[in-house]
Amino acid sequence: MIDQPSSWFEREWVLGWAGLALTVIGAIIAAILNRKSTRLEREKLKLEISSLKNDPEVIADRREIYERLRVLLRSIANAADVSYGDIGELHSIIHDASFRFPDDLLDGLRSFLRDVLRLHSTNKNVSLSIEQGGAPRHSEYCEQNASALERVLMYGDDLIETFKAHVSR
């Protein structure tokens, strides 16, 4: 027998909503499974990285990064100034280190970068105040510069201890 138009519409409407609900549930289940597989992949990557920890090639790469950082720090300490080339080299060192060192060491390098940038900017302020004949804030700029230089040099004192565990077998 022919269904009433309203009952046909109601049946199709219910089936449409049921189909939508199943689609949403399927998408949620797929997202959960994908998240679990992503976690597993991360764990596998961590295990692979930890197995490479004592790989001679990785140790050599780490030592090379450490040596570049030592040379850069020596250059900054000798000049008590930072050039744009020094800043670029430090960015390069941080980039190379990001694949070979743990996050806590990278956080220290990023903090060192901020101190180096602060030293660079305070040096510029001191230079400008000298050019202007000893601007009113010259002594303040000199104090900021000395503080920034002290922070950079303190990083040099801790450099060996920070990297020691990562550059030896």
CSV table of N, CA and C in Angstrom, one decimal:
chain,number,residue,atom,x,y,z
A,1,MET,N,0.8,-1.2,0.0
A,1,MET,CA,0.0,0.0,0.0
A,1,MET,C,0.9,1.2,0.0
A,2,ILE,N,0.4,2.3,-0.5
A,2,ILE,CA,1.2,3.6,-0.6
A,2,ILE,C,1.2,4.3,0.7
A,3,ASP,N,2.4,4.6,1.1
A,3,ASP,CA,2.6,5.3,2.4
A,3,ASP,C,2.1,6.7,2.3
A,4,GLN,N,1.7,7.2,3.4
A,4,GLN,CA,1.3,8.6,3.5
A,4,GLN,C,2.5,9.5,3.3
A,5,PRO,N,2.4,10.6,2.6
A,5,PRO,CA,3.6,11.4,2.4
A,5,PRO,C,4.3,11.9,3.7
A,6,SER,N,3.5,12.1,4.7
A,6,SER,CA,4.1,12.6,6.0
A,6,SER,C,4.9,11.4,6.7
A,7,SER,N,4.4,10.2,6.6
A,7,SER,CA,5.1,9.1,7.3
A,7,SER,C,6.4,8.8,6.5
A,8,TRP,N,6.3,8.9,5.2
A,8,TRP,CA,7.5,8.7,4.4
A,8,TRP,C,8.6,9.7,4.7
A,9,PHE,N,8.2,11.0,4.8
A,9,PHE,CA,9.1,12.0,5.2
A,9,PHE,C,9.7,11.8,6.6
A,10,GLU,N,8.9,11.4,7.5
A,10,GLU,CA,9.4,11.2,8.9
A,10,GLU,C,10.4,10.0,8.9
A,11,ARG,N,10.1,9.0,8.1
A,11,ARG,CA,11.0,7.8,8.1
A,11,ARG,C,12.4,8.2,7.5
A,12,GLU,N,12.4,9.0,6.4
A,12,GLU,CA,13.6,9.4,5.7
A,12,GLU,C,14.4,10.4,6.6
A,13,TRP,N,13.6,11.2,7.3
A,13,TRP,CA,14.3,12.2,8.2
A,13,TRP,C,15.0,11.4,9.3
A,14,VAL,N,14.4,10.4,9.9
A,14,VAL,CA,15.0,9.6,11.0
A,14,VAL,C,16.2,8.9,10.4
A,15,LEU,N,16.1,8.3,9.2
A,15,LEU,CA,17.2,7.6,8.6
A,15,LEU,C,18.4,8.5,8.3
A,16,GLY,N,18.1,9.7,7.9
A,16,GLY,CA,19.1,10.7,7.6
A,16,GLY,C,19.9,11.1,8.9
A,17,TRP,N,19.1,11.3,10.0
A,17,TRP,CA,19.8,11.6,11.2
A,17,TRP,C,20.6,10.5,11.8
A,18,ALA,N,20.1,9.3,11.6
A,18,ALA,CA,20.8,8.1,12.0
A,18,ALA,C,22.1,7.9,11.3
A,19,GLY,N,22.0,8.2,10.0
A,19,GLY,CA,23.2,8.1,9.1
A,19,GLY,C,24.3,9.1,9.6
A,20,LEU,N,23.8,10.3,9.8
A,20,LEU,CA,24.7,11.4,10.3
A,20,LEU,C,25.3,11.0,11.6
A,21,ALA,N,24.6,10.5,12.5
A,21,ALA,CA,25.1,10.1,13.8
A,21,ALA,C,26.2,9.0,13.7
A,22,LEU,N,25.9,8.0,12.8
A,22,LEU,CA,26.9,7.0,12.6
A,22,LEU,C,28.2,7.6,12.0
A,23,THR,N,28.0,8.5,11.1
A,23,THR,CA,29.2,9.1,10.5
A,23,THR,C,30.0,9.9,11.5
A,24,VAL,N,29.4,10.6,12.4
A,24,VAL,CA,30.1,11.4,13.4
A,24,VAL,C,30.8,10.4,14.4
A,25,ILE,N,30.1,9.3,14.8
A,25,ILE,CA,30.7,8.3,15.7
A,25,ILE,C,31.9,7.7,15.0
A,26,GLY,N,31.8,7.4,13.7
A,26,GLY,CA,32.9,6.8,13.0
A,26,GLY,C,34.1,7.8,12.9
A,27,ALA,N,33.8,9.1,12.7
A,27,ALA,CA,34.9,10.0,12.7
A,27,ALA,C,35.6,10.2,14.0
A,28,ILE,N,34.8,10.1,15.1
A,28,ILE,CA,35.4,10.2,16.5
A,28,ILE,C,36.3,9.0,16.7
A,29,ILE,N,35.8,7.8,16.4
A,29,ILE,CA,36.6,6.6,16.6
A,29,ILE,C,37.9,6.6,15.8
A,30,ALA,N,37.8,7.1,14.5
A,30,ALA,CA,39.0,7.3,13.7
A,30,ALA,C,40.0,8.2,14.3
A,31,ALA,N,39.5,9.3,14.8
A,31,ALA,CA,40.4,10.3,15.5
A,31,ALA,C,41.1,9.7,16.7
A,32,ILE,N,40.3,9.0,17.5
A,32,ILE,CA,40.9,8.3,18.7
A,32,ILE,C,42.0,7.4,18.3
A,33,LEU,N,41.7,6.5,17.3
A,33,LEU,CA,42.7,5.6,16.8
A,33,LEU,C,44.0,6.3,16.2
A,34,ASN,N,43.7,7.4,15.5
A,34,ASN,CA,44.8,8.1,14.9
A,34,ASN,C,45.7,8.7,16.0
A,35,ARG,N,45.1,9.2,17.0
A,35,ARG,CA,45.8,9.8,18.1
A,35,ARG,C,46.7,8.8,18.8
A,36,LYS,N,46.1,7.6,19.0
A,36,LYS,CA,46.9,6.5,19.6
A,36,LYS,C,48.1,6.1,18.8
A,37,SER,N,47.9,6.0,17.5
A,37,SER,CA,49.0,5.6,16.6
A,37,SER,C,50.0,6.7,16.6
A,38,THR,N,49.6,8.0,16.7
A,38,THR,CA,50.6,9.1,16.7
A,38,THR,C,51.4,9.0,18.0
A,39,ARG,N,50.8,8.6,19.1
A,39,ARG,CA,51.5,8.4,20.4
A,39,ARG,C,52.5,7.3,20.2
A,40,LEU,N,52.1,6.2,19.6
A,40,LEU,CA,53.0,5.1,19.4
A,40,LEU,C,54.2,5.5,18.5
A,41,GLU,N,53.9,6.3,17.5
A,41,GLU,CA,55.0,6.7,16.6
A,41,GLU,C,56.0,7.6,17.4
A,42,ARG,N,55.5,8.5,18.3
A,42,ARG,CA,56.4,9.3,19.1
A,42,ARG,C,57.2,8.4,20.0
A,43,GLU,N,56.6,7.4,20.6
A,43,GLU,CA,57.4,6.6,21.5
A,43,GLU,C,58.5,5.8,20.7
A,44,LYS,N,58.1,5.4,19.5
A,44,LYS,CA,59.1,4.7,18.7
A,44,LYS,C,60.3,5.6,18.4
A,45,LEU,N,59.9,6.9,18.0
A,45,LEU,CA,61.0,7.9,17.7
A,45,LEU,C,61.9,8.2,18.9
A,46,LYS,N,61.3,8.3,20.1
A,46,LYS,CA,62.0,8.5,21.3
A,46,LYS,C,63.0,7.3,21.6
A,47,LEU,N,62.5,6.1,21.4
A,47,LEU,CA,63.4,4.9,21.6
A,47,LEU,C,64.5,4.9,20.5
A,48,GLU,N,64.2,5.3,19.3
A,48,GLU,CA,65.2,5.3,18.3
A,48,GLU,C,66.3,6.4,18.6
A,49,ILE,N,65.8,7.5,19.0
A,49,ILE,CA,66.8,8.6,19.4
A,49,ILE,C,67.6,8.2,20.6
A,50,SER,N,67.0,7.6,21.6
A,50,SER,CA,67.8,7.1,22.7
A,50,SER,C,68.8,6.1,22.3
A,51,SER,N,68.5,5.2,21.3
A,51,SER,CA,69.5,4.2,20.9
A,51,SER,C,70.6,4.8,20.1
A,52,LEU,N,70.4,6.0,19.5
A,52,LEU,CA,71.4,6.7,18.8
A,52,LEU,C,72.3,7.6,19.7
A,53,LYS,N,71.9,7.7,21.0
A,53,LYS,CA,72.5,8.6,21.9
A,53,LYS,C,74.0,8.4,22.0
A,54,ASN,N,74.5,7.2,22.0
A,54,ASN,CA,75.9,6.9,22.0
A,54,ASN,C,76.5,6.5,20.7
A,55,ASP,N,75.8,6.8,19.6
A,55,ASP,CA,76.3,6.6,18.3
A,55,ASP,C,77.5,7.5,18.1
A,56,PRO,N,78.7,7.0,17.6
A,56,PRO,CA,79.9,7.8,17.4
A,56,PRO,C,79.6,9.0,16.5
A,57,GLU,N,78.8,8.8,15.5
A,57,GLU,CA,78.5,9.9,14.5
A,57,GLU,C,77.7,11.0,15.2
A,58,VAL,N,76.8,10.6,16.1
A,58,VAL,CA,76.0,11.6,16.8
A,58,VAL,C,76.9,12.4,17.8
A,59,ILE,N,77.7,11.6,18.5
A,59,ILE,CA,78.7,12.2,19.4
A,59,ILE,C,79.6,13.2,18.7
A,60,ALA,N,80.1,12.9,17.5
A,60,ALA,CA,80.9,13.8,16.7
A,60,ALA,C,80.2,15.0,16.3
A,61,ASP,N,78.9,14.9,15.9
A,61,ASP,CA,78.1,16.0,15.6
A,61,ASP,C,77.9,17.0,16.8
A,62,ARG,N,77.6,16.3,17.9
A,62,ARG,CA,77.5,17.1,19.1
A,62,ARG,C,78.7,17.9,19.5
A,63,ARG,N,79.9,17.2,19.4
A,63,ARG,CA,81.1,17.9,19.7
A,63,ARG,C,81.4,19.0,18.8
A,64,GLU,N,81.0,18.9,17.5
A,64,GLU,CA,81.2,19.9,16.5
A,64,GLU,C,80.4,21.1,16.9
A,65,ILE,N,79.1,20.9,17.3
A,65,ILE,CA,78.2,22.0,17.7
A,65,ILE,C,78.8,22.7,19.0
A,66,TYR,N,79.3,21.9,19.9
A,66,TYR,CA,79.8,22.4,21.2
A,66,TYR,C,81.1,23.3,20.8
A,67,GLU,N,81.9,22.8,19.9
A,67,GLU,CA,83.1,23.6,19.6
A,67,GLU,C,82.7,24.9,18.9
A,68,ARG,N,81.7,24.9,18.0
A,68,ARG,CA,81.3,26.1,17.4
A,68,ARG,C,80.7,27.1,18.4
A,69,LEU,N,80.0,26.6,19.4
A,69,LEU,CA,79.5,27.4,20.5
A,69,LEU,C,80.6,28.0,21.3
A,70,ARG,N,81.6,27.2,21.6
A,70,ARG,CA,82.8,27.7,22.4
A,70,ARG,C,83.5,28.8,21.6
A,71,VAL,N,83.7,28.6,20.3
A,71,VAL,CA,84.4,29.7,19.5
A,71,VAL,C,83.6,30.9,19.5
A,72,LEU,N,82.3,30.8,19.3
A,72,LEU,CA,81.4,32.0,19.3
A,72,LEU,C,81.5,32.7,20.6
A,73,LEU,N,81.4,32.0,21.7
A,73,LEU,CA,81.4,32.6,23.0
A,73,LEU,C,82.7,33.3,23.3
A,74,ARG,N,83.8,32.7,22.8
A,74,ARG,CA,85.1,33.3,23.0
A,74,ARG,C,85.2,34.6,22.2
A,75,SER,N,84.7,34.6,21.0
A,75,SER,CA,84.6,35.8,20.2
A,75,SER,C,83.9,36.9,20.8
A,76,ILE,N,82.7,36.6,21.4
A,76,ILE,CA,81.9,37.6,22.0
A,76,ILE,C,82.6,38.1,23.3
A,77,ALA,N,83.2,37.2,24.0
A,77,ALA,CA,83.8,37.6,25.3
A,77,ALA,C,85.0,38.5,25.0
A,78,ASN,N,85.8,38.2,24.0
A,78,ASN,CA,87.0,39.0,23.6
A,78,ASN,C,86.6,40.4,23.2
A,79,ALA,N,85.6,40.5,22.4
A,79,ALA,CA,85.1,41.8,21.8
A,79,ALA,C,84.2,42.5,22.8
A,80,ALA,N,83.6,41.8,23.7
A,80,ALA,CA,82.5,42.4,24.6
A,80,ALA,C,81.4,43.0,23.7
A,81,ASP,N,81.2,42.4,22.5
A,81,ASP,CA,80.3,42.9,21.6
A,81,ASP,C,79.8,41.8,20.8
A,82,VAL,N,78.6,42.0,20.1
A,82,VAL,CA,78.0,40.9,19.3
A,82,VAL,C,77.8,41.5,17.9
A,83,SER,N,78.2,40.8,16.9
A,83,SER,CA,78.0,41.2,15.5
A,83,SER,C,76.7,40.5,15.0
A,84,TYR,N,76.2,41.0,13.9
A,84,TYR,CA,75.1,40.3,13.2
A,84,TYR,C,75.5,38.9,12.8
A,85,GLY,N,76.8,38.7,12.4
A,85,GLY,CA,77.3,37.4,12.1
A,85,GLY,C,77.3,36.4,13.2
A,86,ASP,N,77.6,37.0,14.4
A,86,ASP,CA,77.5,36.2,15.6
A,86,ASP,C,76.1,35.7,15.9
A,87,ILE,N,75.2,36.6,15.7
A,87,ILE,CA,73.8,36.3,16.0
A,87,ILE,C,73.3,35.2,15.0
A,88,GLY,N,73.7,35.4,13.7
A,88,GLY,CA,73.4,34.3,12.7
A,88,GLY,C,74.0,33.0,13.0
A,89,GLU,N,75.2,33.0,13.5
A,89,GLU,CA,75.9,31.7,13.8
A,89,GLU,C,75.2,31.1,15.0
A,90,LEU,N,74.8,31.9,16.0
A,90,LEU,CA,74.1,31.3,17.1
A,90,LEU,C,72.7,30.7,16.7
A,91,HIS,N,72.0,31.4,15.8
A,91,HIS,CA,70.8,30.8,15.3
A,91,HIS,C,71.1,29.4,14.6
A,92,SER,N,72.2,29.4,13.8
A,92,SER,CA,72.5,28.2,13.1
A,92,SER,C,72.9,27.1,14.1
A,93,ILE,N,73.6,27.4,15.2
A,93,ILE,CA,74.0,26.4,16.2
A,93,ILE,C,72.7,25.9,16.9
A,94,ILE,N,71.8,26.8,17.2
A,94,ILE,CA,70.5,26.3,17.9
A,94,ILE,C,69.8,25.4,16.9
A,95,HIS,N,69.7,25.7,15.7
A,95,HIS,CA,69.0,24.9,14.7
A,95,HIS,C,69.6,23.5,14.6
A,96,ASP,N,71.0,23.5,14.5
A,96,ASP,CA,71.7,22.2,14.4
A,96,ASP,C,71.5,21.4,15.7
A,97,ALA,N,71.5,22.1,16.9
A,97,ALA,CA,71.4,21.4,18.1
A,97,ALA,C,70.0,20.9,18.4
A,98,SER,N,69.0,21.4,17.7
A,98,SER,CA,67.6,21.0,18.0
A,98,SER,C,67.4,19.6,17.6
A,99,PHE,N,68.2,19.0,16.8
A,99,PHE,CA,68.0,17.6,16.4
A,99,PHE,C,68.9,16.7,17.1
A,100,ARG,N,69.8,17.2,18.0
A,100,ARG,CA,70.8,16.4,18.6
A,100,ARG,C,70.9,16.4,20.1
A,101,PHE,N,70.2,17.4,20.7
A,101,PHE,CA,70.3,17.6,22.1
A,101,PHE,C,68.9,17.6,22.7
A,102,PRO,N,68.7,17.3,24.0
A,102,PRO,CA,67.4,17.4,24.7
A,102,PRO,C,66.9,18.8,24.8
A,103,ASP,N,65.6,18.9,25.2
A,103,ASP,CA,64.9,20.1,25.2
A,103,ASP,C,65.5,21.1,26.3
A,104,ASP,N,65.9,20.5,27.4
A,104,ASP,CA,66.4,21.4,28.5
A,104,ASP,C,67.7,22.1,28.1
A,105,LEU,N,68.5,21.5,27.3
A,105,LEU,CA,69.7,22.1,26.8
A,105,LEU,C,69.4,23.2,25.8
A,106,LEU,N,68.4,22.9,24.9
A,106,LEU,CA,67.9,23.8,23.9
A,106,LEU,C,67.3,25.0,24.6
A,107,ASP,N,66.6,24.8,25.6
A,107,ASP,CA,66.0,26.0,26.4
A,107,ASP,C,67.1,26.9,26.9
A,108,GLY,N,68.2,26.3,27.3
A,108,GLY,CA,69.4,27.1,27.8
A,108,GLY,C,70.0,27.8,26.6
A,109,LEU,N,70.1,27.2,25.5
A,109,LEU,CA,70.7,27.9,24.3
A,109,LEU,C,69.8,29.1,23.9
A,110,ARG,N,68.5,28.9,23.9
A,110,ARG,CA,67.5,30.0,23.6
A,110,ARG,C,67.6,31.1,24.6
A,111,SER,N,67.8,30.8,25.8
A,111,SER,CA,68.0,31.8,26.8
A,111,SER,C,69.3,32.6,26.6
A,112,PHE,N,70.3,31.8,26.2
A,112,PHE,CA,71.6,32.4,25.8
A,112,PHE,C,71.4,33.4,24.6
A,113,LEU,N,70.6,33.0,23.7
A,113,LEU,CA,70.4,33.8,22.5
A,113,LEU,C,69.7,35.1,22.9
A,114,ARG,N,68.7,35.0,23.9
A,114,ARG,CA,68.1,36.3,24.4
A,114,ARG,C,69.1,37.2,25.0
A,115,ASP,N,70.0,36.6,25.8
A,115,ASP,CA,71.1,37.4,26.5
A,115,ASP,C,72.0,38.0,25.5
A,116,VAL,N,72.4,37.3,24.4
A,116,VAL,CA,73.2,37.8,23.4
A,116,VAL,C,72.5,39.0,22.6
A,117,LEU,N,71.3,38.8,22.4
A,117,LEU,CA,70.5,39.9,21.7
A,117,LEU,C,70.4,41.1,22.6
A,118,ARG,N,70.2,40.9,23.9
A,118,ARG,CA,70.2,42.0,24.9
A,118,ARG,C,71.5,42.7,24.9
A,119,LEU,N,72.6,42.0,24.9
A,119,LEU,CA,74.0,42.6,24.8
A,119,LEU,C,74.1,43.4,23.6
A,120,HIS,N,73.7,42.9,22.5
A,120,HIS,CA,73.8,43.6,21.2
A,120,HIS,C,73.0,44.9,21.2
A,121,SER,N,71.8,44.9,21.7
A,121,SER,CA,71.0,46.1,21.8
A,121,SER,C,71.5,47.1,22.8
A,122,THR,N,72.0,46.6,23.9
A,122,THR,CA,72.6,47.6,24.9
A,122,THR,C,73.9,48.2,24.4
A,123,ASN,N,74.7,47.4,23.6
A,123,ASN,CA,75.9,48.0,23.0
A,123,ASN,C,75.5,49.1,22.1
A,124,LYS,N,74.4,48.9,21.3
A,124,LYS,CA,74.0,49.9,20.4
A,124,LYS,C,73.5,51.2,21.1
A,125,ASN,N,72.8,51.0,22.2
A,125,ASN,CA,72.3,52.1,23.0
A,125,ASN,C,73.5,52.9,23.6
A,126,VAL,N,74.5,52.2,24.1
A,126,VAL,CA,75.7,52.9,24.6
A,126,VAL,C,76.4,53.7,23.5
A,127,SER,N,76.6,53.0,22.3
A,127,SER,CA,77.2,53.7,21.2
A,127,SER,C,76.5,55.0,20.8
A,128,LEU,N,75.2,54.9,20.7
A,128,LEU,CA,74.4,56.0,20.3
A,128,LEU,C,74.5,57.1,21.4
A,129,SER,N,74.5,56.8,22.7
A,129,SER,CA,74.6,57.8,23.7
A,129,SER,C,75.9,58.5,23.7
A,130,ILE,N,77.0,57.8,23.3
A,130,ILE,CA,78.3,58.4,23.2
A,130,ILE,C,78.3,59.3,22.0
A,131,GLU,N,77.7,58.9,20.9
A,131,GLU,CA,77.7,59.8,19.7
A,131,GLU,C,76.9,61.0,20.0
A,132,GLN,N,75.9,60.9,20.9
A,132,GLN,CA,75.1,62.1,21.2
A,132,GLN,C,75.7,62.9,22.3
A,133,GLY,N,76.9,62.7,22.6
A,133,GLY,CA,77.6,63.5,23.6
A,133,GLY,C,77.2,63.1,25.1
A,134,GLY,N,77.0,61.9,25.3
A,134,GLY,CA,76.7,61.5,26.7
A,134,GLY,C,75.2,61.8,27.1
A,135,ALA,N,74.3,61.1,26.4
A,135,ALA,CA,72.9,61.4,26.6
A,135,ALA,C,72.6,61.2,28.1
A,136,PRO,N,71.4,61.7,28.5
A,136,PRO,CA,71.1,61.7,29.9
A,136,PRO,C,71.0,60.2,30.5
A,137,ARG,N,70.7,59.3,29.6
A,137,ARG,CA,70.6,57.9,30.1
A,137,ARG,C,71.8,57.1,29.9
A,138,HIS,N,73.0,57.7,29.6
A,138,HIS,CA,74.2,57.0,29.3
A,138,HIS,C,74.6,56.0,30.4
A,139,SER,N,74.6,56.5,31.7
A,139,SER,CA,75.0,55.6,32.8
A,139,SER,C,74.0,54.4,32.9
A,140,GLU,N,72.8,54.6,32.7
A,140,GLU,CA,71.8,53.5,32.7
A,140,GLU,C,72.1,52.5,31.6
A,141,TYR,N,72.4,53.0,30.4
A,141,TYR,CA,72.7,52.1,29.3
A,141,TYR,C,74.0,51.3,29.6
A,142,CYS,N,75.0,52.0,30.2
A,142,CYS,CA,76.2,51.3,30.6
A,142,CYS,C,76.0,50.2,31.6
A,143,GLU,N,75.1,50.4,32.6
A,143,GLU,CA,74.7,49.4,33.6
A,143,GLU,C,74.0,48.2,32.9
A,144,GLN,N,73.1,48.5,32.0
A,144,GLN,CA,72.4,47.5,31.3
A,144,GLN,C,73.3,46.7,30.5
A,145,ASN,N,74.3,47.3,29.9
A,145,ASN,CA,75.3,46.6,29.0
A,145,ASN,C,76.2,45.7,29.9
A,146,ALA,N,76.6,46.2,31.0
A,146,ALA,CA,77.4,45.4,31.9
A,146,ALA,C,76.7,44.2,32.4
A,147,SER,N,75.4,44.4,32.7
A,147,SER,CA,74.5,43.3,33.2
A,147,SER,C,74.4,42.2,32.1
A,148,ALA,N,74.1,42.7,30.9
A,148,ALA,CA,73.9,41.8,29.7
A,148,ALA,C,75.2,41.0,29.5
A,149,LEU,N,76.4,41.7,29.5
A,149,LEU,CA,77.7,41.0,29.3
A,149,LEU,C,77.9,40.0,30.4
A,150,GLU,N,77.6,40.3,31.6
A,150,GLU,CA,77.8,39.4,32.7
A,150,GLU,C,77.0,38.1,32.5
A,151,ARG,N,75.7,38.3,32.1
A,151,ARG,CA,74.9,37.1,31.8
A,151,ARG,C,75.5,36.2,30.7
A,152,VAL,N,76.0,36.9,29.7
A,152,VAL,CA,76.6,36.1,28.6
A,152,VAL,C,77.8,35.3,29.1
A,153,LEU,N,78.6,36.0,29.8
A,153,LEU,CA,79.9,35.4,30.3
A,153,LEU,C,79.6,34.3,31.3
A,154,MET,N,78.5,34.4,32.1
A,154,MET,CA,78.1,33.4,33.1
A,154,MET,C,77.7,32.1,32.3
A,155,TYR,N,77.1,32.3,31.1
A,155,TYR,CA,76.8,31.1,30.4
A,155,TYR,C,78.0,30.4,30.0
A,156,GLY,N,79.1,31.1,29.7
A,156,GLY,CA,80.4,30.5,29.3
A,156,GLY,C,80.9,29.7,30.5
A,157,ASP,N,80.7,30.1,31.7
A,157,ASP,CA,81.2,29.4,32.9
A,157,ASP,C,80.5,28.0,33.0
A,158,ASP,N,79.2,28.0,32.7
A,158,ASP,CA,78.5,26.8,32.8
A,158,ASP,C,78.5,25.9,31.6
A,159,LEU,N,79.1,26.4,30.5
A,159,LEU,CA,79.0,25.7,29.2
A,159,LEU,C,79.6,24.2,29.3
A,160,ILE,N,80.7,24.1,29.9
A,160,ILE,CA,81.3,22.7,30.0
A,160,ILE,C,80.4,21.8,30.7
A,161,GLU,N,80.0,22.2,31.9
A,161,GLU,CA,79.1,21.3,32.7
A,161,GLU,C,77.8,21.0,32.0
A,162,THR,N,77.3,22.0,31.2
A,162,THR,CA,76.0,21.8,30.5
A,162,THR,C,76.1,20.7,29.4
A,163,PHE,N,77.2,20.8,28.7
A,163,PHE,CA,77.4,19.9,27.5
A,163,PHE,C,78.1,18.6,27.9
A,164,LYS,N,78.8,18.5,29.0
A,164,LYS,CA,79.6,17.4,29.3
A,164,LYS,C,79.0,16.0,29.1
A,165,ALA,N,77.8,15.9,29.6
A,165,ALA,CA,77.1,14.6,29.5
A,165,ALA,C,76.7,14.2,28.1
A,166,HIS,N,76.6,15.2,27.2
A,166,HIS,CA,76.1,15.0,25.9
A,166,HIS,C,77.2,14.9,24.8
A,167,VAL,N,78.4,15.2,25.1
A,167,VAL,CA,79.5,15.2,24.1
A,167,VAL,C,80.5,14.1,24.4
A,168,SER,N,80.3,13.3,25.5
A,168,SER,CA,81.1,12.2,25.8
A,168,SER,C,80.3,10.9,25.8
A,169,ARG,N,81.0,9.8,25.6
A,169,ARG,CA,80.3,8.5,25.6
A,169,ARG,C,79.9,8.0,27.0
